[in-house]
Short mmCIF file of C-alpha atoms in Angstrom, two decimals:
data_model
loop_
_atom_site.label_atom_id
_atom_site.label_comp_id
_atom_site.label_asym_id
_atom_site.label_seq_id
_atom_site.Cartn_x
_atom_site.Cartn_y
_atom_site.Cartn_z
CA UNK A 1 -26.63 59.97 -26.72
CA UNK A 2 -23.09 60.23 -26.35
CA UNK A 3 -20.52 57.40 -28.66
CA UNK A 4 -18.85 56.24 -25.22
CA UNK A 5 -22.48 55.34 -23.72
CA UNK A 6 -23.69 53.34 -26.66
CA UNK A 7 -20.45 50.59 -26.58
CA UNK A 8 -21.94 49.03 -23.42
CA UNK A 9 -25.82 49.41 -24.62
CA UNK A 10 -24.48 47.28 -27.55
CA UNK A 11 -22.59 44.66 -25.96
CA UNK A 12 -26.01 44.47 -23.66
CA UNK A 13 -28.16 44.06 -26.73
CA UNK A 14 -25.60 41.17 -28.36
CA UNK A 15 -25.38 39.35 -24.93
CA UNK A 16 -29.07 39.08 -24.33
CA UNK A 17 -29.17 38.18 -28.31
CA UNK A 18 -27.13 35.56 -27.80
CA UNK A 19 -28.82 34.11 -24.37
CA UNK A 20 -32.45 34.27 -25.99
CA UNK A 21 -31.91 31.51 -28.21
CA UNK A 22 -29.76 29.76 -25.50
CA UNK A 23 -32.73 29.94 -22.54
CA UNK A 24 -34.61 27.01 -24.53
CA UNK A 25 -33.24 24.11 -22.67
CA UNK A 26 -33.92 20.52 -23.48
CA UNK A 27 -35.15 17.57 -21.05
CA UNK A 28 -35.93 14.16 -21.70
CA UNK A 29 -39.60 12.57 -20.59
CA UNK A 30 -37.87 9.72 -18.42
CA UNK A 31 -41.46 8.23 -17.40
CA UNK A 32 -43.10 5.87 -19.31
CA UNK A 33 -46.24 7.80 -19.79
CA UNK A 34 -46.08 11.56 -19.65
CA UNK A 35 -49.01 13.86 -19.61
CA UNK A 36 -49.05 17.28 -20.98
CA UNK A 37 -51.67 19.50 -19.43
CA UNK A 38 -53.70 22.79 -20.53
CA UNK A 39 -52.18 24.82 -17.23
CA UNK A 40 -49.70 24.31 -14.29
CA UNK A 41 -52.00 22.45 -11.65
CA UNK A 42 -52.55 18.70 -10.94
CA UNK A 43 -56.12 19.85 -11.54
CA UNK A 44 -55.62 20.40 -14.96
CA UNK A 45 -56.50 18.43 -17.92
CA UNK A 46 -54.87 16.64 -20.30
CA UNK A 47 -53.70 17.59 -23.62
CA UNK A 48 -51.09 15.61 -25.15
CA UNK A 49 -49.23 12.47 -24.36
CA UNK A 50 -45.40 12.25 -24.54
CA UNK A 51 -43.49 8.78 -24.58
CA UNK A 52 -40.36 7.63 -22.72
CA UNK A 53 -37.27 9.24 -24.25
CA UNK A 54 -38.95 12.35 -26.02
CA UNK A 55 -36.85 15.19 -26.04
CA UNK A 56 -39.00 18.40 -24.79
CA UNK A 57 -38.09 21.82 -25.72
CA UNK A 58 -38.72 24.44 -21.79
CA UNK A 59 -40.44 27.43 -22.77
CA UNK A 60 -40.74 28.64 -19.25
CA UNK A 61 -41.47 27.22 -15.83
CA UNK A 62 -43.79 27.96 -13.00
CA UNK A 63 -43.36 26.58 -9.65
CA UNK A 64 -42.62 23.01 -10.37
CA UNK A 65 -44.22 22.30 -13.54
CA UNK A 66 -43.00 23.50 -17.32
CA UNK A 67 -44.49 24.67 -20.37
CA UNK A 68 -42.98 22.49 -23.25
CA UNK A 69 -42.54 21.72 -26.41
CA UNK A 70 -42.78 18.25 -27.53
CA UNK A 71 -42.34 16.12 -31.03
CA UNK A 72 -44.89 16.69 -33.36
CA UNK A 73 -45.62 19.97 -32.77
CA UNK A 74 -47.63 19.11 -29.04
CA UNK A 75 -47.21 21.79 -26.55
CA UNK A 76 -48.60 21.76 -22.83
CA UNK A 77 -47.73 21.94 -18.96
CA UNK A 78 -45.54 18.88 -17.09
CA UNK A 79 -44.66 18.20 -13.88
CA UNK A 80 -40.41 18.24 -13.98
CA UNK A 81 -41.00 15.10 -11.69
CA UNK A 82 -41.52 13.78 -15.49
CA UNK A 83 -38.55 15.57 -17.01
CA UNK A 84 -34.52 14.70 -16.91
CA UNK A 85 -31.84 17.07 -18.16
CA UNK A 86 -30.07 13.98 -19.42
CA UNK A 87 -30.34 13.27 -22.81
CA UNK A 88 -31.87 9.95 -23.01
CA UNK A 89 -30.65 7.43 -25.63
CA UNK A 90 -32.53 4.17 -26.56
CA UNK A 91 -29.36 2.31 -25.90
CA UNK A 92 -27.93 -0.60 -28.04
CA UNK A 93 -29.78 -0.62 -31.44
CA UNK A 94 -31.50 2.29 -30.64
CA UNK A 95 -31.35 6.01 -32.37
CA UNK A 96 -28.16 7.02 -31.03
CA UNK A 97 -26.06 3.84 -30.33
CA UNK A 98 -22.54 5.87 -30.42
CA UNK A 99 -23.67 7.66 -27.05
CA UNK A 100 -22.02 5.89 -23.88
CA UNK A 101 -23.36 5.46 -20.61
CA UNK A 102 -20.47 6.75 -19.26
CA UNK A 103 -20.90 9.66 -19.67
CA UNK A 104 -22.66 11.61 -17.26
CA UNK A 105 -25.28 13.24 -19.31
CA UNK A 106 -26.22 10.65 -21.27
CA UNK A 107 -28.83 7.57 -19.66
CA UNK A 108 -29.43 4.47 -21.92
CA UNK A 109 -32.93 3.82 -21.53
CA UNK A 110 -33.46 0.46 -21.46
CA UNK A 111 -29.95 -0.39 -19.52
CA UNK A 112 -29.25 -1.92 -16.09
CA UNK A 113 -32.17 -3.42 -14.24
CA UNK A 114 -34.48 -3.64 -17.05
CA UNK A 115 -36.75 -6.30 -18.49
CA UNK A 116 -34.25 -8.29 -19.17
CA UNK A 117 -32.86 -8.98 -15.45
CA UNK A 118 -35.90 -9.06 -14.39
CA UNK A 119 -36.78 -11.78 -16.74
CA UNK A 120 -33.73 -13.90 -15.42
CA UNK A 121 -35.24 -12.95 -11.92
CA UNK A 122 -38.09 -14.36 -12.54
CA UNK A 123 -36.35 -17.55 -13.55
CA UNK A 124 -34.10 -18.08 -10.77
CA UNK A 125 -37.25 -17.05 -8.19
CA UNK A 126 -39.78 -18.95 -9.50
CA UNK A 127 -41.71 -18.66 -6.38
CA UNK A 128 -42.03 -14.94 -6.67
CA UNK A 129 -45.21 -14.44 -8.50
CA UNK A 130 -45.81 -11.01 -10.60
CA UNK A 131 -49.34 -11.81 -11.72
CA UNK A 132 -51.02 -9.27 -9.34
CA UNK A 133 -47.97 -6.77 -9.88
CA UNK A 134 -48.87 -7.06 -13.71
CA UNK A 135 -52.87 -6.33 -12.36
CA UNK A 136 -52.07 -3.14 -10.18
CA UNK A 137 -50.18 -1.67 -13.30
CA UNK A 138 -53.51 -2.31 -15.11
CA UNK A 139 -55.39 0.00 -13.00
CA UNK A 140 -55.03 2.72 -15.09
CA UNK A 141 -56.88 6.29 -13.38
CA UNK A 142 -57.49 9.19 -15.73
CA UNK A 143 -56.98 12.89 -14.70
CA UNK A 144 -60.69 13.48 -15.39
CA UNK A 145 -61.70 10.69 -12.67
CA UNK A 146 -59.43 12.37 -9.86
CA UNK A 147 -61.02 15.43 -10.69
CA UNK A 148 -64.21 14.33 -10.47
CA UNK A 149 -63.55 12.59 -7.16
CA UNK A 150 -62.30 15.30 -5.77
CA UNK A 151 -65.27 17.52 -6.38
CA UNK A 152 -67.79 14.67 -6.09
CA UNK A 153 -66.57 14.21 -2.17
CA UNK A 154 -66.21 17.98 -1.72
CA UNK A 155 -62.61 17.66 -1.29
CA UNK A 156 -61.08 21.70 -2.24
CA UNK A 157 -57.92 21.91 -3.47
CA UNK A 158 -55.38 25.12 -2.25
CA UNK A 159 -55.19 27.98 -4.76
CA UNK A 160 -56.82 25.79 -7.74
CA UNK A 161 -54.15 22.99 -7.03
CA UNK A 162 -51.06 24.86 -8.28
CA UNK A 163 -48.25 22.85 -7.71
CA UNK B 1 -23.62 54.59 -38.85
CA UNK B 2 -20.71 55.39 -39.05
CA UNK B 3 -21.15 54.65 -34.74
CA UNK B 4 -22.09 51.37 -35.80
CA UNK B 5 -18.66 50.47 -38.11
CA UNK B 6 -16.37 52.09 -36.14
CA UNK B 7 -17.69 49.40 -32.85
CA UNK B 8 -18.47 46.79 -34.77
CA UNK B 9 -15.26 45.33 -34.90
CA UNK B 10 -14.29 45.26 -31.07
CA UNK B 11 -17.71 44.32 -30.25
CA UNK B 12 -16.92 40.95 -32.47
CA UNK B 13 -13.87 40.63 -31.20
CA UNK B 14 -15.17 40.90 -27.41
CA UNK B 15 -17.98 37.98 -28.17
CA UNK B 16 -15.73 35.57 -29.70
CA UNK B 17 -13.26 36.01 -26.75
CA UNK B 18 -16.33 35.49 -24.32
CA UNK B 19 -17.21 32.03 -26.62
CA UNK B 20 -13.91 30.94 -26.87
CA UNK B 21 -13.12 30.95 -22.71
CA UNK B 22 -16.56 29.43 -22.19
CA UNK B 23 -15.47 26.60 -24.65
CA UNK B 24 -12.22 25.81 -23.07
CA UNK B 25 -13.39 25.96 -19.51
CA UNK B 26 -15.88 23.28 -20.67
CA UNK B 27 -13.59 21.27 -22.30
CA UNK B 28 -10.99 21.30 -19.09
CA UNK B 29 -14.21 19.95 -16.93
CA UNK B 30 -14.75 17.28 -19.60
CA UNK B 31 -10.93 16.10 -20.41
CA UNK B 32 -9.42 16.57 -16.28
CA UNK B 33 -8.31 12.57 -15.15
CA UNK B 34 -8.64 10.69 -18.17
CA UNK B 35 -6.54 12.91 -20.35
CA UNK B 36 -4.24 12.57 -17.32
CA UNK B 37 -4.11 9.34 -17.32
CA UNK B 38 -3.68 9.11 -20.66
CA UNK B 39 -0.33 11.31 -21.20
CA UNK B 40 1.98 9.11 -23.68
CA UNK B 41 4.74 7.30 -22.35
CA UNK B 42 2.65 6.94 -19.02
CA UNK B 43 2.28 4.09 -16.85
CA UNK B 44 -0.90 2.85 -18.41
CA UNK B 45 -2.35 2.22 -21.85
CA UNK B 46 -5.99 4.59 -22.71
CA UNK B 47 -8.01 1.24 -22.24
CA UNK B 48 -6.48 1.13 -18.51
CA UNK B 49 -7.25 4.71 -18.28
CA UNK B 50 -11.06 4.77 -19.51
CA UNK B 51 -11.75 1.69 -16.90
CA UNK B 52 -10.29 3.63 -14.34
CA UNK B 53 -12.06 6.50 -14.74
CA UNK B 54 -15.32 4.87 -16.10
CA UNK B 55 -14.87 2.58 -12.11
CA UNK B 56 -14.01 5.93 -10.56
CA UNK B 57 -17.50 7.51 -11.72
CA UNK B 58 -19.51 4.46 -10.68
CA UNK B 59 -18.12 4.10 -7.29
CA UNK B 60 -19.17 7.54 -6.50
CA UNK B 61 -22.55 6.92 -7.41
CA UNK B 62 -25.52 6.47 -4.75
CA UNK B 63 -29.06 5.52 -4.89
CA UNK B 64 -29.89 9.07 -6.44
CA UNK B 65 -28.37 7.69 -9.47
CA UNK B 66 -30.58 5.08 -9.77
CA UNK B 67 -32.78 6.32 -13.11
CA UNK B 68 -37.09 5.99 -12.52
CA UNK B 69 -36.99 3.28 -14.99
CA UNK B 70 -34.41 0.92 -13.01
CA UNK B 71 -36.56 2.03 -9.67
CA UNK B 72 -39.79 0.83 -11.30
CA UNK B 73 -37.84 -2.67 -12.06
CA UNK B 74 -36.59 -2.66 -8.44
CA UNK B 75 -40.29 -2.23 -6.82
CA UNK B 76 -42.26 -4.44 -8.84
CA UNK B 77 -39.81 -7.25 -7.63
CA UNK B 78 -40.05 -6.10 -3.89
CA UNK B 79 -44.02 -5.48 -4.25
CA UNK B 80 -44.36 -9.21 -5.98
CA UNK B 81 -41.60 -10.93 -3.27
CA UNK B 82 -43.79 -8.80 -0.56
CA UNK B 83 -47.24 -10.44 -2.08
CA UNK B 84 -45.15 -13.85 -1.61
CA UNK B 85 -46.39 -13.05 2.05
CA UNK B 86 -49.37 -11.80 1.84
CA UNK B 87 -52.66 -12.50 -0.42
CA UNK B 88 -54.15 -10.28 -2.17
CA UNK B 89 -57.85 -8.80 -1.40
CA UNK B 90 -59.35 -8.96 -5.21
CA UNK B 91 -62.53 -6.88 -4.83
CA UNK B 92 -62.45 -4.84 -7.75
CA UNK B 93 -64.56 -1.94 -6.42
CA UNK B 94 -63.07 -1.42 -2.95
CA UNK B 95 -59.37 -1.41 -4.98
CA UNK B 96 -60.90 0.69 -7.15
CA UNK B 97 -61.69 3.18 -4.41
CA UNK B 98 -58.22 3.43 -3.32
CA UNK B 99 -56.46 3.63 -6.77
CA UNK B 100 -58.72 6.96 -7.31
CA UNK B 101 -57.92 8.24 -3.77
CA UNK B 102 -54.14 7.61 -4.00
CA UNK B 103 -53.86 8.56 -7.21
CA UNK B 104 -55.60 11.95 -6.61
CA UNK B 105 -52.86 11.77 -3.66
CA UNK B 106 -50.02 11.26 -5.67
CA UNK B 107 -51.25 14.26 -8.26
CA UNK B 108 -50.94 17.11 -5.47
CA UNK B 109 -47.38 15.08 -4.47
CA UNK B 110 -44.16 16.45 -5.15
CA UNK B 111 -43.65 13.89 -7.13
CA UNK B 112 -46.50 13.12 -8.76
CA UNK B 113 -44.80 11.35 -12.20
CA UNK B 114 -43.05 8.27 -11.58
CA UNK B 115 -41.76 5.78 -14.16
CA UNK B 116 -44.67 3.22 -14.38
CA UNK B 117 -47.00 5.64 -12.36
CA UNK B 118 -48.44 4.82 -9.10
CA UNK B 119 -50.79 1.74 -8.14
CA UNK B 120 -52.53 0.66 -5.02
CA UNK B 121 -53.87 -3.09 -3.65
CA UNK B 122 -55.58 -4.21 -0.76
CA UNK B 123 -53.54 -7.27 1.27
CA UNK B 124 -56.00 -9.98 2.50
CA UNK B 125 -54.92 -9.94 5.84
CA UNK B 126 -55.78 -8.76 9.60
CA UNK B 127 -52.26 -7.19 10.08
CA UNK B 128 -51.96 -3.74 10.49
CA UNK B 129 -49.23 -2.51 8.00
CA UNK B 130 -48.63 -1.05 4.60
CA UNK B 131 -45.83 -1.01 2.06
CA UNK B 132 -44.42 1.41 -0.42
CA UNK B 133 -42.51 -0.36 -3.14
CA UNK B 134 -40.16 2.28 -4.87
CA UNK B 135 -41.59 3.52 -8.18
CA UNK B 136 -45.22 3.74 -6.65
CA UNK B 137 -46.25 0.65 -5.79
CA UNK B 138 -48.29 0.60 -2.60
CA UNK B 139 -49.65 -2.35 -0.45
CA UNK B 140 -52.30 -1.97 2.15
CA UNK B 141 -53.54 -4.35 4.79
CA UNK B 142 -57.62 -4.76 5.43
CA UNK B 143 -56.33 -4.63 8.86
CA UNK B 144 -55.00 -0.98 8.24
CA UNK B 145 -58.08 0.33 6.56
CA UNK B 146 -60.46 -1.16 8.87
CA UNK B 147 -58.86 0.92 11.53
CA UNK B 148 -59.61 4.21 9.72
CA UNK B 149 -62.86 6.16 10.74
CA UNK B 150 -63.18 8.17 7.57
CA UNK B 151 -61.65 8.57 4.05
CA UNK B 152 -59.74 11.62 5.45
CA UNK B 153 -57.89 8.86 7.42
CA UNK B 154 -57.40 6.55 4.55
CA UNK B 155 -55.85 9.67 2.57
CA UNK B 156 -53.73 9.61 5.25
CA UNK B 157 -52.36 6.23 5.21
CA UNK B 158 -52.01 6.48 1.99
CA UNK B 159 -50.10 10.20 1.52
CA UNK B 160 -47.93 9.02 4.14
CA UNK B 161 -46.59 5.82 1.65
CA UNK B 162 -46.69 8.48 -1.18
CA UNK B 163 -43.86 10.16 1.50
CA UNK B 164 -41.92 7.61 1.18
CA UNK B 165 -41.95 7.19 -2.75
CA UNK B 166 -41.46 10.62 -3.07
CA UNK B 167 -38.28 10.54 -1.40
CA UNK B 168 -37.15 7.22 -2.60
CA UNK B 169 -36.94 5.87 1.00
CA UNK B 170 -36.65 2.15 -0.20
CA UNK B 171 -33.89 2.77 -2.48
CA UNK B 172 -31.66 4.14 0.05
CA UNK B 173 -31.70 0.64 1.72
CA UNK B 174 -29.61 -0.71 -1.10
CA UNK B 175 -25.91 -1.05 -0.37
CA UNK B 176 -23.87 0.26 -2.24
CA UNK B 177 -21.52 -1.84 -3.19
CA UNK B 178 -24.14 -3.58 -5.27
CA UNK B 179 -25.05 0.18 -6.75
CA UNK B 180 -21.15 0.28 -7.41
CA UNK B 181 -20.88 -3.16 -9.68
CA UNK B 182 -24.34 -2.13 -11.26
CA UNK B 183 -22.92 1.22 -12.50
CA UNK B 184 -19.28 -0.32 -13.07
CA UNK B 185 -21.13 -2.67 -15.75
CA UNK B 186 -22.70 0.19 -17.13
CA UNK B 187 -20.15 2.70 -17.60
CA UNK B 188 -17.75 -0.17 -18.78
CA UNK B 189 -20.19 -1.43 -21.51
CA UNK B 190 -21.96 1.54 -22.63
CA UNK B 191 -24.04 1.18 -25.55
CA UNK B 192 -22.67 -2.14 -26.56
CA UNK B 193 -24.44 -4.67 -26.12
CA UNK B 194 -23.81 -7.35 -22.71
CA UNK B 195 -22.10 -10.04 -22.50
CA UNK B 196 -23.57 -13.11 -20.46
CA UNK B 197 -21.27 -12.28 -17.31
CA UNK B 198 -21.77 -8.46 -17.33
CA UNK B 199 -25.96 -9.36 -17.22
CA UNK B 200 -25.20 -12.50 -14.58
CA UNK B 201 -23.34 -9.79 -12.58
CA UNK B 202 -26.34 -7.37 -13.25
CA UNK B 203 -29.01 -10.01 -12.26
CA UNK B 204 -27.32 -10.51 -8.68
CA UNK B 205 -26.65 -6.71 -8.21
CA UNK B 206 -30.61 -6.62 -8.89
CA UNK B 207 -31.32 -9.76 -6.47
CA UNK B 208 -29.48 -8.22 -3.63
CA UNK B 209 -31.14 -4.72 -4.27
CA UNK B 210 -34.44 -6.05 -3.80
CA UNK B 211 -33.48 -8.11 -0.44
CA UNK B 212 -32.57 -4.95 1.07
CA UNK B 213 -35.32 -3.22 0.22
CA UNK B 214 -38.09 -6.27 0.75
CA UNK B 215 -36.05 -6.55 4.43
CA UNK B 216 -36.28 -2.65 5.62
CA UNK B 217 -39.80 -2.80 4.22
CA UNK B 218 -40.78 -5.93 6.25
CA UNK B 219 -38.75 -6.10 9.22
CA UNK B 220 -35.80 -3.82 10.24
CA UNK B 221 -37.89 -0.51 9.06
CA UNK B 222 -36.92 3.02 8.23
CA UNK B 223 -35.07 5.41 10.69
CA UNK B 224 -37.01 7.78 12.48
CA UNK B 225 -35.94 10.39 10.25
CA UNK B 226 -37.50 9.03 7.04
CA UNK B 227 -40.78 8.38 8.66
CA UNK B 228 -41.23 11.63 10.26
CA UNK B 229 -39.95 13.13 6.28
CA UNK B 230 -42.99 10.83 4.92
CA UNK B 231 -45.28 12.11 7.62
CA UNK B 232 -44.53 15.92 7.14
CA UNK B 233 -44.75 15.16 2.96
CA UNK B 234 -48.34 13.06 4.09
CA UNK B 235 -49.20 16.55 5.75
CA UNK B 236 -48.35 18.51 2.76
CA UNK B 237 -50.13 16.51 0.43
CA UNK B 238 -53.83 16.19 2.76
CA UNK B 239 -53.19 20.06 3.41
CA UNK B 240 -52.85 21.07 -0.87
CA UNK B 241 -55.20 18.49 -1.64
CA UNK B 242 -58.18 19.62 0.93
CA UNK B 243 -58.17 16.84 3.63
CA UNK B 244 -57.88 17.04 6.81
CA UNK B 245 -54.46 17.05 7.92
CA UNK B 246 -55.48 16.29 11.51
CA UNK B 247 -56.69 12.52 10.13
CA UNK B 248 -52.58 11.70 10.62
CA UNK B 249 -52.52 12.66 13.96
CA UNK B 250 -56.13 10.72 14.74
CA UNK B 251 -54.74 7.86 12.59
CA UNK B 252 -51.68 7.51 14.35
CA UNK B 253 -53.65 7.89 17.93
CA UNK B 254 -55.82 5.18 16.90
CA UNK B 255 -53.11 2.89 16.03
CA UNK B 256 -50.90 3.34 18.71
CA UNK B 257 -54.85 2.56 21.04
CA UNK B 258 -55.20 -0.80 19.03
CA UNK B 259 -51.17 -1.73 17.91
CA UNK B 260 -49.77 -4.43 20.35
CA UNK B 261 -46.53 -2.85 20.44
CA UNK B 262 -44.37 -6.07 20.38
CA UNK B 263 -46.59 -7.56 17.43
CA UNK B 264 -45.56 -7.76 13.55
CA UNK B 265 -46.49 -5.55 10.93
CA UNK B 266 -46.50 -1.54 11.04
CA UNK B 267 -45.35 -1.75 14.82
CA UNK B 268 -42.41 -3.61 14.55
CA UNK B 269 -41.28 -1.22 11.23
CA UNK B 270 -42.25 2.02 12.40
CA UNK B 271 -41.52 4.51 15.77
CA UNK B 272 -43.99 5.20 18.21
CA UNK B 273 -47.19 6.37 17.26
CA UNK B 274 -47.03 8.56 19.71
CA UNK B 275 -43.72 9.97 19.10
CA UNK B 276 -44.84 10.75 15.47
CA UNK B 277 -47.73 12.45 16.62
CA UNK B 278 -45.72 15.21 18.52
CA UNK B 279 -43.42 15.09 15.93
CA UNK B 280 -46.02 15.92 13.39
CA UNK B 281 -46.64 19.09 15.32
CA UNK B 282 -49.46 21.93 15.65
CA UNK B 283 -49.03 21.67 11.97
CA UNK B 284 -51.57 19.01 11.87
CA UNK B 285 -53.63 18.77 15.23
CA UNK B 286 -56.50 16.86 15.89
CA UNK B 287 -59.15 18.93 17.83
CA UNK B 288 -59.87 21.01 14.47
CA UNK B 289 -62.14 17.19 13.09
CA UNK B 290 -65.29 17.76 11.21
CA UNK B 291 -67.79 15.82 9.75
CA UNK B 292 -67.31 15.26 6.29
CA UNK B 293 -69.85 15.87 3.76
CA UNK B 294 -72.65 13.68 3.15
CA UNK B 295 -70.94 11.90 -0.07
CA UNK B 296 -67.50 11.68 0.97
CA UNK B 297 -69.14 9.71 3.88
CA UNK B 298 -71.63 7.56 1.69
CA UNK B 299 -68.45 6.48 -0.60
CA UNK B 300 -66.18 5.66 2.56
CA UNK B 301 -69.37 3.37 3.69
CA UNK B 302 -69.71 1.64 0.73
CA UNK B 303 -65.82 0.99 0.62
CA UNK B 304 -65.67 -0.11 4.20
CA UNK B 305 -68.63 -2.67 3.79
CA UNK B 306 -66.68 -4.28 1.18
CA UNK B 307 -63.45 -4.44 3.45
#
């Protein structure tokens, strides 16, 4: 191979050296509960769970779910409708309280209409009762019973539920 | 090798040329009006200048800025200020039935993950209407489910309300001047912590939020635009999921045979059944209804007897 062909062949091999290690972006789980699944599909089960906050390391992505890394070494598929490109921060007294919220890529968890205001909500609307709001959040399905309801009625997902 | 040391040099040269542009054309997005603003001798002091810019920012916010977590907040006020009006139906198994239906729903959504997840509960009353609090809390009337025929309908009902969580219908009711002093406290407090005004100022920018959504969900309704978006996501959902997307269409029909037009609930908030119907499209006809199987149909039963 001739010297003025194997210039650009290195500057190829440097660039796409330099973009590997880039191409592992990180998104925050901005749900309270995330679940991370054995493959891409709603049909899948569960493997993991990641909390509020965790930062996520994207391995790749297919259609609209991603393949993850999470704290402590947990790997599985989520469904981005879980993920944020923001960094999150815990806010005041949390693990990063020199991050503001004005910037654009940060969020404070925790900040704006939160517990708090809706604790002083609650006070000024006494009337307003969240008993049965507190119930419906107790109903708590598992992946395993949708599943199972699905097959039990002989509902069929498309293509294995990819999506 | 001797290839490799006579290259090596330009080649490092080259790259740090390449990371030293990409650096400063980040660091001209980040500095732009507050470094502006903040030339010395200038007209205002770098406080002045953060606020302006830090106001600037939140004023261009919309709903879409609103994070899950503050959404979840917003719809269990306007679910609990909704159940101010209407009792709930407490039998455990029949709201059991319909938490495993929508949330099989929700799964094959677009957006199945939502801050605090989504929930479902029967209203006590003979009203036909349902509600979709943002963040995934959704309300259905007796009167609504006694009106469906099979649990292909009732997947129906429900994936159209997942519609309109997906797309965060109810938020876009807010106005946005109460989104604007919401974000303005934010940005101008960051991570410090409030002061009693800043969360007074919060706590009516919250109130207000949930009046507009509690009044679009309950009287004034969405545009015709949102509903038909909801009923095309409803379609997507029955279709990847393995219902029948024709139960919409029959849904609809049967509501708009039994709906006194001029009456409260679902007709007052939503366009013409009939008008969603041909909206809806070939996409989802009705002539193509089958009998479900055997246990789909035994479980619907059992659910309706208890309704």
């Amino acid at each position: 191979m001739s010297k003025s062909r194997m210039l650009p062949m290195i500057i190829v091999v440097l660039f796409v050296a330099a973009t590997a290690g880039a191409a592992l972006e990180v998104m925050s789980v901005q749900v309270k509960n995330g679940q991370l699944r054995s493959s891409p599909s709603f049909l899948a089960g569960p493997v993991a769970e990641v909390a509020y906050c965790d930062p996520v390391e994207v391995l790749r992505q297919q259609g609209d779910w991603m393949e993850v890394n999470a704290p402590g070494g947990k790997k599985g598929w989520i469904h981005q409708s879980a993920l944020t490109k923001k960094k999150m921060s815990l806010g005041a007294g949390g693990k990063n309280p020199e991050l503001g919220a004005s910037s654009d890529e940060v969020a404070l968890a925790g900040k704006g209409f939160n517990a708090d205001v809706e604790s002083r909500y609650r006070t000024a609307h006494r009337s307003v009762d969240f008993a049965w709001v507190d119930r419906m959040e107790l109903m708590r399905i598992s992946p395993e019973e949708t599943v199972a309801f699905l097959r039990d009625g002989g509902v069929k997902p498309q293509a294995g539920g990819v999506k | 090798m001797r290839l490799c040391s006579r290259f090596s040099v330009p080649v490092f040269v080259l790259a740090t040329l390449c990371l030293a542009l990409s650096l400063s054309i980040r660091d001209c997005r980040a500095a732009s009006l507050g470094d502006v603003l903040r030339i010395p001798g200038g007209v205002v002091n770098s406080g002045q200048a953060d606020s302006i810019v830090r106001g600037a920012k939140a004023i261009g916010k919309t709903f879409q800025d609103i994070t899950p977590e503050q959404e979840y907040y917003i719809g269990r006020a306007v679910a609990a200020t909704i159940l101010q009006s209407y009792r709930p139906y407490p039998d455990e198994e029949a709201n059991r039935y319909l938490n495993v239906l929508g949330q099989s729903l929700a799964q094959a959504s677009d957006r199945p993950e939502t801050f605090g997840g989504y929930h479902f509960l029967i209203l006590d009353s003979e009203e036909i209407n349902a509600f979709a609090a943002p963040g995934g809390l959704i309300l259905v009337t007796r009167g609504m489910l006694r009106l469906c025929r099979d649990e292909d309908q009732v997947a129906a009902v429900l994936a159209h309300e997942i519609g309109h969580i997906k797309g965060r219908h109810g938020l876009r009711a807010i106005r946005t001047s109460r989104l604007t002093t919401a974000f303005t406290v934010l940005a101008a407090e960051g991570a410090k912590n409030f002061g009693g005004s800043q969360v007074a100022q919060l706590t009516e920018a919250f109130e207000g939020s949930v009046s507009d959504v509690t009044a679009t969900l309950t009287n004034s309704g969405y545009s015709r635009e949102l509903e038909r978006e909801a009923d095309q996501e409803a379609v997507a959902i029955l279709i990847r999921i393995g219902y029948d997307p024709g139960a919409l269409s029959s849904m609809l029909q049967e509501m708009d045979k039994r709906m006194v037009r001029s009456g409260p609930g679902f007709a007052k908030t939503h366009p013409d059944p009939k008008d969603r119907v041909q909206a809806i499209g070939a996409r989802a006809g009705t002539s193509s209804r089958t009998a479900p199987p055997p246990e789909r149909k035994k479980r619907f039963d059992l659910f309706m007897s208890k309704v």
